[in-house]
XYZ file of C-alpha atoms in Angstrom:
662
model
C -74.353 -26.850 -61.181
C -73.519 -23.710 -59.126
C -73.597 -25.621 -55.909
C -71.278 -28.368 -57.289
C -68.934 -25.651 -58.452
C -68.740 -24.028 -55.036
C -68.159 -27.415 -53.448
C -65.181 -28.156 -55.692
C -63.724 -24.656 -55.056
C -64.109 -25.327 -51.361
C -62.213 -28.654 -51.522
C -59.485 -26.955 -53.565
C -58.946 -24.271 -50.861
C -58.760 -26.901 -48.031
C -56.218 -28.875 -50.067
C -54.053 -25.691 -50.650
C -54.181 -24.932 -46.925
C -53.142 -28.512 -45.951
C -50.325 -28.309 -48.416
C -49.176 -24.908 -47.249
C -49.261 -26.028 -43.505
C -47.321 -29.122 -44.429
C -44.715 -27.232 -46.245
C -44.331 -24.588 -43.462
C -43.761 -27.256 -40.815
C -41.608 -29.558 -42.886
C -39.297 -27.330 -44.652
C -36.556 -28.352 -42.032
C -33.668 -26.413 -40.586
C -31.796 -23.611 -42.319
C -28.209 -23.996 -43.134
C -27.351 -21.370 -40.481
C -29.367 -23.372 -37.838
C -27.405 -26.510 -38.757
C -24.000 -24.941 -38.439
C -24.988 -23.109 -35.292
C -26.158 -26.395 -33.721
C -22.987 -28.170 -34.719
C -20.798 -25.640 -32.903
C -23.065 -25.669 -29.864
C -22.183 -29.291 -29.597
C -18.575 -28.365 -29.929
C -18.842 -25.828 -26.991
C -20.488 -28.577 -24.851
C -17.727 -31.120 -25.992
C -20.408 -33.424 -27.312
C -18.186 -34.808 -30.074
C -20.505 -37.797 -30.643
C -23.468 -35.618 -31.614
C -21.100 -33.598 -33.881
C -20.276 -36.760 -35.665
C -23.838 -37.640 -36.216
C -24.411 -34.323 -38.044
C -21.768 -35.065 -40.659
C -22.273 -36.275 -44.234
C -20.669 -39.682 -43.728
C -19.442 -39.725 -47.354
C -17.234 -36.794 -46.548
C -15.693 -37.842 -43.186
C -12.035 -38.863 -43.473
C -11.995 -40.834 -40.136
C -13.098 -44.384 -40.312
C -15.066 -44.503 -37.026
C -16.967 -42.245 -34.666
C -14.555 -43.463 -31.871
C -11.535 -42.140 -33.762
C -13.294 -38.786 -34.528
C -14.275 -38.237 -30.907
C -10.799 -39.143 -29.549
C -9.038 -36.848 -32.024
C -11.301 -33.866 -31.206
C -10.901 -34.499 -27.481
C -7.106 -34.798 -27.759
C -6.798 -31.505 -29.616
C -9.329 -29.421 -27.703
C -8.308 -30.701 -24.333
C -4.602 -29.985 -24.987
C -5.112 -26.486 -26.069
C -7.525 -25.696 -23.171
C -10.390 -24.591 -25.509
C -12.995 -22.379 -24.046
C -15.246 -19.455 -24.880
C -15.752 -20.660 -28.399
C -17.477 -18.059 -30.601
C -18.780 -18.613 -34.095
C -19.995 -15.864 -36.472
C -21.818 -16.690 -39.797
C -20.303 -14.459 -42.535
C -22.112 -15.616 -45.571
C -24.468 -18.308 -46.847
C -25.098 -18.946 -50.544
C -25.765 -22.141 -52.529
C -25.615 -24.387 -49.551
C -22.186 -23.072 -48.750
C -21.700 -21.420 -45.287
C -18.797 -19.154 -44.605
C -18.070 -18.557 -40.918
C -15.353 -17.203 -38.531
C -14.453 -19.113 -35.322
C -12.549 -17.792 -32.274
C -11.204 -20.082 -29.525
C -9.698 -19.066 -26.274
C -6.700 -21.274 -25.377
C -3.796 -21.547 -22.903
C -1.663 -19.568 -25.241
C -4.056 -16.918 -26.518
C -6.793 -16.897 -29.135
C -7.030 -19.039 -32.283
C -9.045 -17.302 -34.874
C -9.686 -18.351 -38.457
C -12.315 -18.472 -41.322
C -13.681 -21.526 -43.006
C -16.399 -22.484 -45.411
C -18.329 -25.778 -45.533
C -21.107 -27.264 -47.607
C -24.380 -28.427 -46.142
C -26.692 -30.860 -47.901
C -29.918 -32.323 -46.444
C -28.986 -30.861 -43.140
C -25.760 -32.719 -43.007
C -22.381 -30.954 -42.949
C -19.801 -31.866 -45.502
C -16.629 -32.437 -43.600
C -13.272 -30.721 -44.175
C -10.240 -30.701 -42.140
C -10.513 -27.029 -41.224
C -13.560 -27.960 -39.077
C -11.018 -29.564 -36.643
C -8.400 -26.748 -36.742
C -7.081 -24.193 -39.087
C -4.959 -25.719 -41.903
C -5.197 -29.168 -40.133
C -4.071 -32.108 -42.322
C -4.033 -35.857 -41.906
C -0.883 -36.865 -39.826
C -0.577 -33.391 -38.263
C -0.387 -32.723 -34.569
C -1.156 -29.838 -32.322
C 1.843 -28.951 -30.096
C 1.262 -26.780 -27.058
C 4.324 -25.128 -25.413
C 3.916 -23.062 -22.116
C 6.569 -21.118 -20.191
C 6.075 -20.353 -16.617
C 8.195 -17.735 -14.722
C 11.104 -19.431 -13.087
C 10.821 -17.787 -9.724
C 7.864 -16.577 -7.660
C 7.769 -13.129 -6.313
C 9.093 -12.385 -2.872
C 7.175 -11.229 0.186
C 8.828 -8.546 2.111
C 8.261 -6.650 5.411
C 7.855 -2.911 5.436
C 11.611 -2.487 5.597
C 12.489 -4.855 2.798
C 13.240 -7.871 5.032
C 12.539 -11.037 3.192
C 9.739 -13.151 4.545
C 9.266 -15.482 1.591
C 11.571 -16.283 -1.459
C 12.582 -19.002 -3.845
C 15.903 -20.879 -3.318
C 17.434 -24.024 -4.837
C 15.988 -27.334 -3.727
C 15.413 -30.836 -4.929
C 12.275 -32.657 -5.862
C 12.158 -36.360 -5.228
C 9.517 -37.985 -7.328
C 8.328 -41.227 -8.919
C 7.834 -42.183 -12.568
C 4.948 -44.712 -12.460
C 5.815 -46.783 -15.491
C 9.347 -47.455 -14.165
C 8.316 -48.383 -10.710
C 8.242 -52.021 -9.337
C 4.490 -51.507 -8.652
C 4.024 -50.456 -4.969
C 6.549 -52.970 -3.669
C 9.192 -50.303 -2.937
C 6.898 -47.681 -1.372
C 7.831 -48.711 2.251
C 11.530 -48.135 1.556
C 11.014 -44.913 -0.327
C 8.804 -43.579 2.564
C 11.603 -44.505 5.017
C 14.205 -42.512 2.997
C 11.853 -39.521 2.612
C 10.487 -39.588 6.241
C 7.003 -39.877 5.031
C 4.659 -42.772 4.922
C 3.245 -45.300 2.396
C -0.314 -43.748 2.593
C 1.007 -40.307 1.573
C 2.855 -41.796 -1.480
C -0.182 -43.829 -2.522
C -2.545 -40.807 -2.345
C -0.129 -38.732 -4.595
C 0.338 -41.568 -6.998
C -3.478 -42.059 -7.345
C -4.071 -38.638 -9.065
C -6.168 -38.926 -12.224
C -3.611 -36.829 -14.398
C -0.847 -39.472 -13.938
C 0.372 -41.672 -16.837
C 3.266 -44.083 -17.043
C 5.727 -41.372 -18.104
C 4.621 -38.647 -15.587
C 7.031 -37.339 -12.962
C 5.060 -37.265 -9.757
C 6.707 -35.143 -6.993
C 6.544 -36.879 -3.591
C 8.644 -34.590 -1.377
C 10.854 -31.545 -1.686
C 14.139 -31.356 0.238
C 16.128 -28.285 0.739
C 19.487 -29.944 0.451
C 21.013 -33.191 -0.840
C 24.459 -34.422 -1.464
C 26.026 -37.207 -3.513
C 27.527 -38.580 -0.343
C 24.168 -38.398 1.499
C 22.253 -41.466 2.419
C 19.167 -40.262 0.522
C 21.007 -39.668 -2.727
C 22.933 -42.909 -2.697
C 20.226 -45.103 -1.385
C 17.018 -43.803 -2.941
C 18.372 -43.661 -6.511
C 18.952 -47.357 -6.390
C 15.270 -47.804 -6.424
C 13.661 -48.218 -9.812
C 11.334 -45.375 -10.738
C 12.815 -42.759 -8.429
C 13.964 -39.544 -9.968
C 15.543 -36.385 -8.376
C 15.294 -33.034 -10.099
C 16.445 -29.590 -9.197
C 13.616 -27.274 -8.360
C 12.952 -23.837 -7.066
C 11.824 -24.265 -3.417
C 9.874 -21.711 -1.389
C 11.494 -20.754 1.900
C 10.253 -18.791 4.842
C 13.093 -17.404 6.982
C 10.880 -16.545 9.897
C 8.932 -19.756 9.828
C 6.542 -19.931 12.805
C 6.791 -16.259 13.550
C 4.796 -15.244 10.554
C 3.362 -18.414 9.204
C -0.266 -17.434 9.859
C 0.152 -14.199 7.818
C 2.439 -15.548 5.035
C 0.794 -18.958 4.584
C 2.474 -21.480 2.317
C 2.675 -23.000 -1.206
C 2.303 -26.640 -2.079
C 2.477 -28.655 -5.346
C -0.710 -28.533 -7.220
C -3.089 -31.476 -7.022
C -5.642 -32.754 -9.483
C -8.299 -30.496 -8.190
C -6.023 -27.418 -8.553
C -5.316 -28.438 -12.224
C -9.040 -28.732 -12.897
C -9.839 -25.487 -11.084
C -7.099 -23.434 -12.840
C -7.280 -25.078 -16.186
C -5.829 -22.928 -19.017
C -3.824 -20.819 -16.508
C -0.482 -22.467 -17.236
C -0.269 -24.800 -14.279
C 1.163 -28.264 -14.792
C 1.969 -31.238 -12.503
C 5.234 -29.501 -11.168
C 3.720 -26.243 -10.410
C 3.178 -24.916 -6.937
C 0.290 -22.769 -5.747
C -0.451 -20.524 -2.744
C -2.422 -22.557 -0.257
C -3.146 -19.994 2.543
C -2.402 -16.576 3.816
C -0.761 -13.875 1.531
C 0.598 -16.678 -0.739
C -2.918 -17.566 -1.599
C -4.511 -14.156 -1.657
C -1.844 -12.768 -3.976
C -1.208 -15.939 -5.931
C -1.710 -14.203 -9.375
C 0.780 -11.361 -8.557
C 3.393 -13.535 -6.953
C 3.308 -16.221 -9.705
C 3.090 -13.766 -12.585
C 1.718 -14.611 -16.078
C 2.532 -17.514 -18.204
C 3.524 -17.411 -21.947
C 3.082 -20.002 -24.546
C 2.332 -20.947 -28.107
C 0.358 -23.420 -30.093
C 1.780 -24.795 -33.313
C 0.546 -27.073 -36.013
C 3.425 -29.572 -36.522
C 4.011 -32.625 -38.821
C 4.869 -36.152 -37.679
C 8.554 -35.062 -37.255
C 7.597 -32.093 -35.014
C 8.397 -29.624 -37.632
C 6.308 -26.452 -37.346
C 3.862 -25.932 -40.207
C 2.188 -23.021 -38.702
C 1.895 -21.148 -35.522
C -1.721 -20.943 -34.522
C -1.323 -18.490 -31.652
C 1.125 -17.254 -29.101
C 1.026 -15.179 -25.948
C 3.968 -13.363 -24.292
C 4.300 -12.755 -20.557
C 2.639 -9.380 -19.940
C 3.430 -9.295 -16.332
C 6.225 -11.144 -14.477
C 6.152 -12.119 -10.820
C 5.764 -9.252 -8.444
C 7.174 -8.800 -4.914
C 4.535 -8.045 -2.335
C 5.607 -5.609 0.393
C 3.663 -5.867 3.554
C 3.060 -3.300 6.230
C 4.511 -5.677 8.863
C 7.555 -4.825 11.025
C 9.133 -8.264 11.403
C 11.041 -7.204 14.530
C 7.835 -6.237 16.324
C 6.166 -9.413 15.003
C 9.199 -11.512 16.275
C 8.985 -9.852 19.690
C 5.252 -10.376 20.171
C 5.666 -13.978 19.030
C 8.541 -14.513 21.566
C 6.288 -13.222 24.472
C 3.396 -15.454 23.635
C 4.657 -18.403 21.838
C 3.675 -20.806 24.613
C 0.210 -19.201 25.023
C -3.063 -19.425 23.093
C -3.095 -15.805 21.898
C -3.683 -13.257 19.209
C -1.949 -9.912 18.898
C -2.494 -7.191 16.409
C -0.474 -3.947 16.200
C -1.497 -1.160 13.995
C -0.492 2.441 13.023
C -3.760 4.137 14.231
C -3.120 7.117 11.830
C -3.103 5.059 8.726
C -4.556 1.539 9.490
C -1.326 -0.135 8.556
C -0.894 -3.566 10.384
C 2.486 -3.595 12.026
C 2.201 -7.074 13.475
C -0.344 -9.827 13.399
C 0.578 -12.762 15.699
C -1.306 -16.013 16.383
C 0.150 -18.581 18.915
C 0.890 -21.406 19.148
C 1.957 -21.496 15.598
C 3.082 -24.023 12.932
C 6.047 -24.167 10.423
C 5.036 -23.256 6.942
C 8.419 -24.537 5.831
C 7.163 -28.083 6.729
C 4.217 -27.732 4.400
C 6.443 -26.875 1.567
C 8.856 -29.710 2.089
C 5.834 -32.143 2.513
C 4.072 -33.382 5.670
C 3.615 -37.024 6.424
C 0.172 -38.280 7.332
C 1.386 -38.732 10.883
C 2.609 -35.206 11.136
C -0.537 -33.764 9.458
C -2.648 -35.715 11.906
C -0.598 -34.548 14.938
C -1.138 -30.893 13.930
C -4.886 -31.378 13.376
C -5.276 -33.140 16.582
C -3.220 -30.835 18.751
C -5.437 -29.539 21.556
C -3.722 -26.177 21.325
C -4.821 -25.867 17.693
C -1.605 -24.337 16.172
C -3.220 -24.271 12.672
C -5.916 -21.906 13.923
C -5.338 -18.192 13.191
C -6.548 -16.846 16.464
C -6.709 -13.149 15.085
C -9.395 -14.366 12.673
C -11.721 -15.455 15.540
C -14.103 -13.423 17.776
C -13.927 -13.356 21.526
C -15.858 -11.901 24.573
C -14.148 -8.410 24.929
C -14.995 -8.014 28.674
C -13.735 -4.699 30.094
C -12.018 -3.641 26.885
C -15.556 -2.814 25.683
C -16.136 -0.282 28.478
C -14.570 2.810 26.697
C -16.870 2.079 23.742
C -19.880 2.083 26.103
C -18.489 5.316 27.594
C -18.177 6.912 24.300
C -21.688 5.952 23.203
C -23.011 7.434 26.512
C -21.105 10.751 25.985
C -22.393 11.020 22.359
C -26.024 10.486 23.452
C -25.528 12.789 26.390
C -26.780 10.022 28.753
C -23.454 9.894 30.720
C -22.340 12.963 32.657
C -18.610 12.233 33.148
C -18.480 14.042 36.343
C -21.545 12.656 37.956
C -20.936 10.433 41.023
C -23.254 7.335 40.606
C -22.321 6.040 44.123
C -19.909 3.207 44.530
C -21.396 -0.382 44.580
C -19.598 -3.534 44.462
C -22.848 -5.412 43.866
C -25.843 -4.267 41.952
C -29.089 -5.268 40.300
C -31.786 -3.065 38.678
C -34.610 -4.304 40.987
C -35.898 -7.564 42.434
C -37.046 -8.822 39.064
C -33.551 -9.984 38.501
C -33.910 -12.486 41.244
C -30.497 -13.769 42.421
C -28.634 -12.116 39.418
C -26.183 -9.357 40.352
C -23.631 -7.461 38.536
C -20.493 -7.498 40.668
C -17.150 -5.707 40.354
C -13.759 -6.013 41.997
C -13.203 -2.371 42.125
C -15.837 0.131 43.198
C -14.116 3.490 43.256
C -15.318 6.685 44.927
C -16.272 9.063 43.647
C -18.024 6.748 41.181
C -17.508 8.948 38.033
C -16.475 8.042 34.354
C -12.726 8.682 34.943
C -12.493 6.364 37.994
C -14.803 3.743 36.455
C -12.556 3.423 33.435
C -9.352 3.585 35.457
C -10.412 0.997 37.978
C -12.576 -0.922 35.391
C -15.837 -0.778 37.440
C -18.368 -3.419 35.907
C -21.286 -1.904 37.965
C -20.825 1.610 36.665
C -21.026 0.407 33.030
C -23.913 -2.023 33.599
C -25.912 0.917 35.148
C -24.806 3.297 32.362
C -25.798 0.862 29.556
C -29.201 0.452 30.973
C -29.608 4.183 30.906
C -28.276 4.459 27.421
C -30.829 1.947 26.328
C -30.989 -0.670 23.626
C -31.862 1.710 20.829
C -28.807 3.951 21.246
C -26.459 1.089 21.891
C -27.428 -0.857 18.908
C -27.435 2.282 16.736
C -23.844 3.024 17.631
C -22.788 -0.690 17.386
C -24.013 -0.580 13.855
C -22.303 2.789 13.184
C -19.040 1.045 14.316
C -19.838 -1.669 11.812
C -19.896 -4.368 14.417
C -21.453 -7.350 12.637
C -20.367 -6.241 9.167
C -17.619 -7.835 7.002
C -14.284 -6.376 8.061
C -12.276 -5.006 5.091
C -8.968 -6.911 5.347
C -6.855 -8.958 2.890
C -7.251 -12.110 5.094
C -10.591 -13.327 6.036
C -11.730 -12.323 9.452
C -14.813 -13.540 11.483
C -17.442 -10.895 11.878
C -17.883 -9.327 15.361
C -21.328 -9.389 16.937
C -23.349 -7.667 19.682
C -26.363 -10.007 19.759
C -27.164 -13.656 18.748
C -29.751 -14.163 15.966
C -33.329 -14.199 17.303
C -32.219 -13.154 20.830
C -34.801 -11.537 22.927
C -33.459 -8.411 24.648
C -34.118 -7.456 28.281
C -32.607 -5.163 30.763
C -30.121 -7.771 32.099
C -28.892 -8.300 28.493
C -28.295 -4.597 28.026
C -26.544 -4.209 31.437
C -24.159 -7.111 30.660
C -23.408 -5.741 27.250
C -22.243 -2.442 28.842
C -19.207 -4.145 30.332
C -18.478 -6.370 27.347
C -20.232 -9.598 28.414
C -23.724 -10.423 27.260
C -23.436 -11.784 23.670
C -20.812 -9.294 22.395
C -18.010 -10.975 20.499
C -15.212 -8.842 18.994
C -12.576 -9.662 16.478
C -9.133 -8.399 17.739
C -8.362 -6.546 14.399
C -11.770 -4.701 14.570
C -11.440 -3.889 18.194
C -7.925 -2.387 17.598
C -9.381 -0.344 14.685
C -12.256 1.116 16.860
C -9.808 2.126 19.578
C -7.729 3.939 16.949
C -10.610 6.472 16.811
C -9.615 7.594 20.378
C -6.143 8.880 19.090
C -7.107 9.784 15.490
C -9.731 12.465 15.853
C -12.644 10.039 15.943
C -11.896 8.403 12.489
C -10.863 4.921 11.598
C -8.772 3.790 8.712
C -9.247 0.376 7.141
C -6.709 -2.137 8.557
C -4.438 -3.467 5.855
C -1.405 -5.757 5.424
C -0.075 -4.795 2.058
C 1.439 -1.382 1.467
C -1.093 0.389 -0.934
C -1.903 3.679 0.772
C -4.461 4.173 3.508
C -8.280 4.129 3.012
C -10.830 5.681 5.348
C -13.211 3.073 6.802
C -15.245 5.176 9.205
C -15.170 8.906 9.549
C -15.786 10.909 12.662
C -17.634 8.200 14.583
C -17.111 10.175 17.736
C -17.006 13.967 18.357
C -13.927 15.857 19.475
C -15.400 16.395 22.971
C -15.990 12.664 23.391
C -12.553 11.692 22.013
C -10.896 14.174 24.427
C -12.673 12.742 27.470
C -12.079 9.007 26.536
C -8.443 9.562 25.717
C -7.718 11.404 29.017
C -9.401 8.546 30.961
C -7.410 5.887 29.023
C -4.197 7.775 29.707
C -5.201 7.680 33.409
C -5.490 3.895 33.261
C -1.748 3.676 32.896
C -0.603 6.941 34.539
C -2.525 6.443 37.806
C -0.645 4.245 40.306
C -3.766 2.353 40.934
C -4.791 2.006 37.152
C -5.153 -1.507 35.907
C -2.411 -0.853 33.233
C 0.000 1.179 35.291
C 2.918 -1.291 35.121
C 3.607 -0.411 31.572
C 3.782 3.332 32.377
C 6.593 5.248 30.574
C 8.164 8.639 31.583
C 9.134 9.742 28.073
C 5.944 8.873 26.208
C 2.310 9.310 27.017
C 0.513 5.980 26.719
C -3.211 5.320 26.856
C -4.733 1.824 27.307
C -7.309 -0.493 28.732
C -7.167 -3.889 30.331
C -10.034 -6.466 30.117
C -10.782 -9.807 31.660
C -13.683 -11.694 30.113
C -15.350 -14.529 31.898
C -16.378 -17.707 30.135
C -18.675 -19.595 32.513
C -22.045 -21.473 32.532
C -23.654 -19.328 35.253
C -22.953 -16.449 37.581
C -22.073 -18.937 40.348
C -19.760 -20.990 38.232
C -16.309 -20.938 39.651
C -14.615 -23.223 37.157
C -14.980 -21.051 34.122
C -12.073 -19.799 32.014
C -10.865 -16.240 31.660
C -9.578 -14.243 28.621
C -7.124 -11.516 29.312
C -7.085 -8.380 27.038
C -4.800 -5.417 26.815
C -4.864 -2.481 24.536
C -2.100 0.161 24.601
C -1.466 3.040 22.278
C 0.808 6.018 22.066
C -0.838 9.491 22.092
C 2.101 11.814 21.443
C 4.838 9.660 19.684
C 6.409 10.228 16.261
C 6.003 6.370 15.921
C 2.251 5.975 16.379
C 1.373 2.446 17.477
C -1.618 0.582 18.943
C -1.292 -2.978 20.180
C -4.130 -5.242 21.096
C -3.537 -8.642 22.530
C -5.831 -11.364 23.683
C -4.650 -14.391 25.839
C -6.741 -17.365 26.556
C -6.732 -19.087 30.071
C -5.270 -16.284 32.133
C -7.170 -17.323 35.280
C -4.708 -17.776 38.206
C -1.973 -16.369 36.005
C -2.537 -12.736 36.683
C -5.564 -12.129 34.483
C -5.136 -9.197 32.086
C -2.109 -8.206 34.178
C -0.258 -11.166 32.552
C -0.914 -9.480 29.122
C 0.308 -6.075 30.436
C 3.613 -7.512 31.556
C 4.164 -9.326 28.260
C 3.443 -6.295 26.085
C 6.311 -4.259 27.672
C 9.283 -5.653 25.683
C 7.595 -5.531 22.265
C 6.332 -1.929 22.846
C 9.775 -0.797 24.069
C 11.441 -2.437 21.159
C 9.243 -0.538 18.680
C 9.535 2.798 20.404
C 13.323 2.616 20.644
C 13.651 2.408 16.799
């Protein structure tokens, strides 16, 4: 009997365990888990799954399709994002919660309570929106600033501003299909393909006004006005139009604005942009889009079928209107440099070496940013892109072989490491190689001055002197100082600039490589803005300020990169480049101001024997004692048989004189 009793007790225990396990794993989701899951679907915009979680007996909508469309309509219109839900209380299958929704017009926040039965939510209208009732609508109203902020030069001269213009557009539902596109294109001096592309945007419906082209002026007697308005579906509206008084002169700095496209509207959703908005597309217009455009204001109301406001759900006021952006640019200097090089492929940067302020930043040839605002036809766009002179390329962003303009930097490194004795005569050589291991490779120079010391080597731009010196300095010292000068690092600047370099990736270094680097060949590539900044150290006590385009106060970039003794020696030698009658920069000599400078001719060729290669001409000039400090660096492509770097020296005279005469 005792054995049987134990057996029965054992069975009872097993049954209890099985029942307990079954209860644990089948007690279902808690009410808090159910409500959390529901709102996770809302965050993901998975309205179908939300519908499946509802107690169908309580849902007021007849179908899932209607439910999904209603939710999508409301939550898309208000630009819902960052939805946060907090459970406040849960008792007797009633859950009280608070929901917060970021929208285009601020935050909608409210409390609601819902019942949950058998893991199904008992629907009420507040699940959709606060105080929502059948027949109500959500009305979103946004207000954008009427005018965009201006862009000004350092003296308050307007470089970009809004003026009155006219937007010619089409209303899809009123058009005669695409049958009139050809005639419309003719009036607007565009092409059918451009119109078709704009009319294919995903946001367009039958009532949408789609801007096709903006024009600066239009009259009732004009051909456009009288002719184009006779075409069904064409509409002309008055708009604010962005204008650039200096056009090609400053377009690479200023950039341009254009009408937003479907990608912009998607990227900047909930930021107040609409189909008639413009957005900065490049340059300062793009970088300072937020400040130039200013903040939008708006409100979201719950309205009845007659558009009468039942309740304001949220509102946001403009906290910051459009701002003017004042640049460090001197537009007169900018204009003068542009005039000198407009027919060349060139880049010029002028800076105040004492502050890092960029006084001019020129790239030629250039393009009209006004054309981009008014609208380019496909043909014009293709012509710009296919132009062999590449007017759309900002050449000051690129990197180039520095040639002889690198020699003062090699000299400074040699002085800092005490490898170069500035007074030592190395012995003039117009052709040199380390030893016979170089085979047929020789470093050559046009000028081998005697005595062959540092001063004469810089003045006459002796390649051999700097090749020999670089080899003595050695890879370790050269690379250390290149890194100290941040060559290869990101350049701190408002507009993106390509990084300079002193060696290609995975490049093996030998003596020939080091020798070539000494006179600015090898694999050294310098950005003109960074090269100008490094030269500023020679007239700024060895320190370098960050180059900047927007007036905001100077900021140190590199402090005391060279010693006082090195600076004194290099500066005196650079002064001699211009003061000496035989110096390569002597033609820009001034009696009333002491200038320092360096010319540079960089060769681009396949081999040492290549005679068909191109030449780049460099010239860097700076004041040393002026009350108006300035440093100008210019690079011109294809100067071979045009005077080499001497061409650049000659064309720098007028802009420099203009600035110094102010």
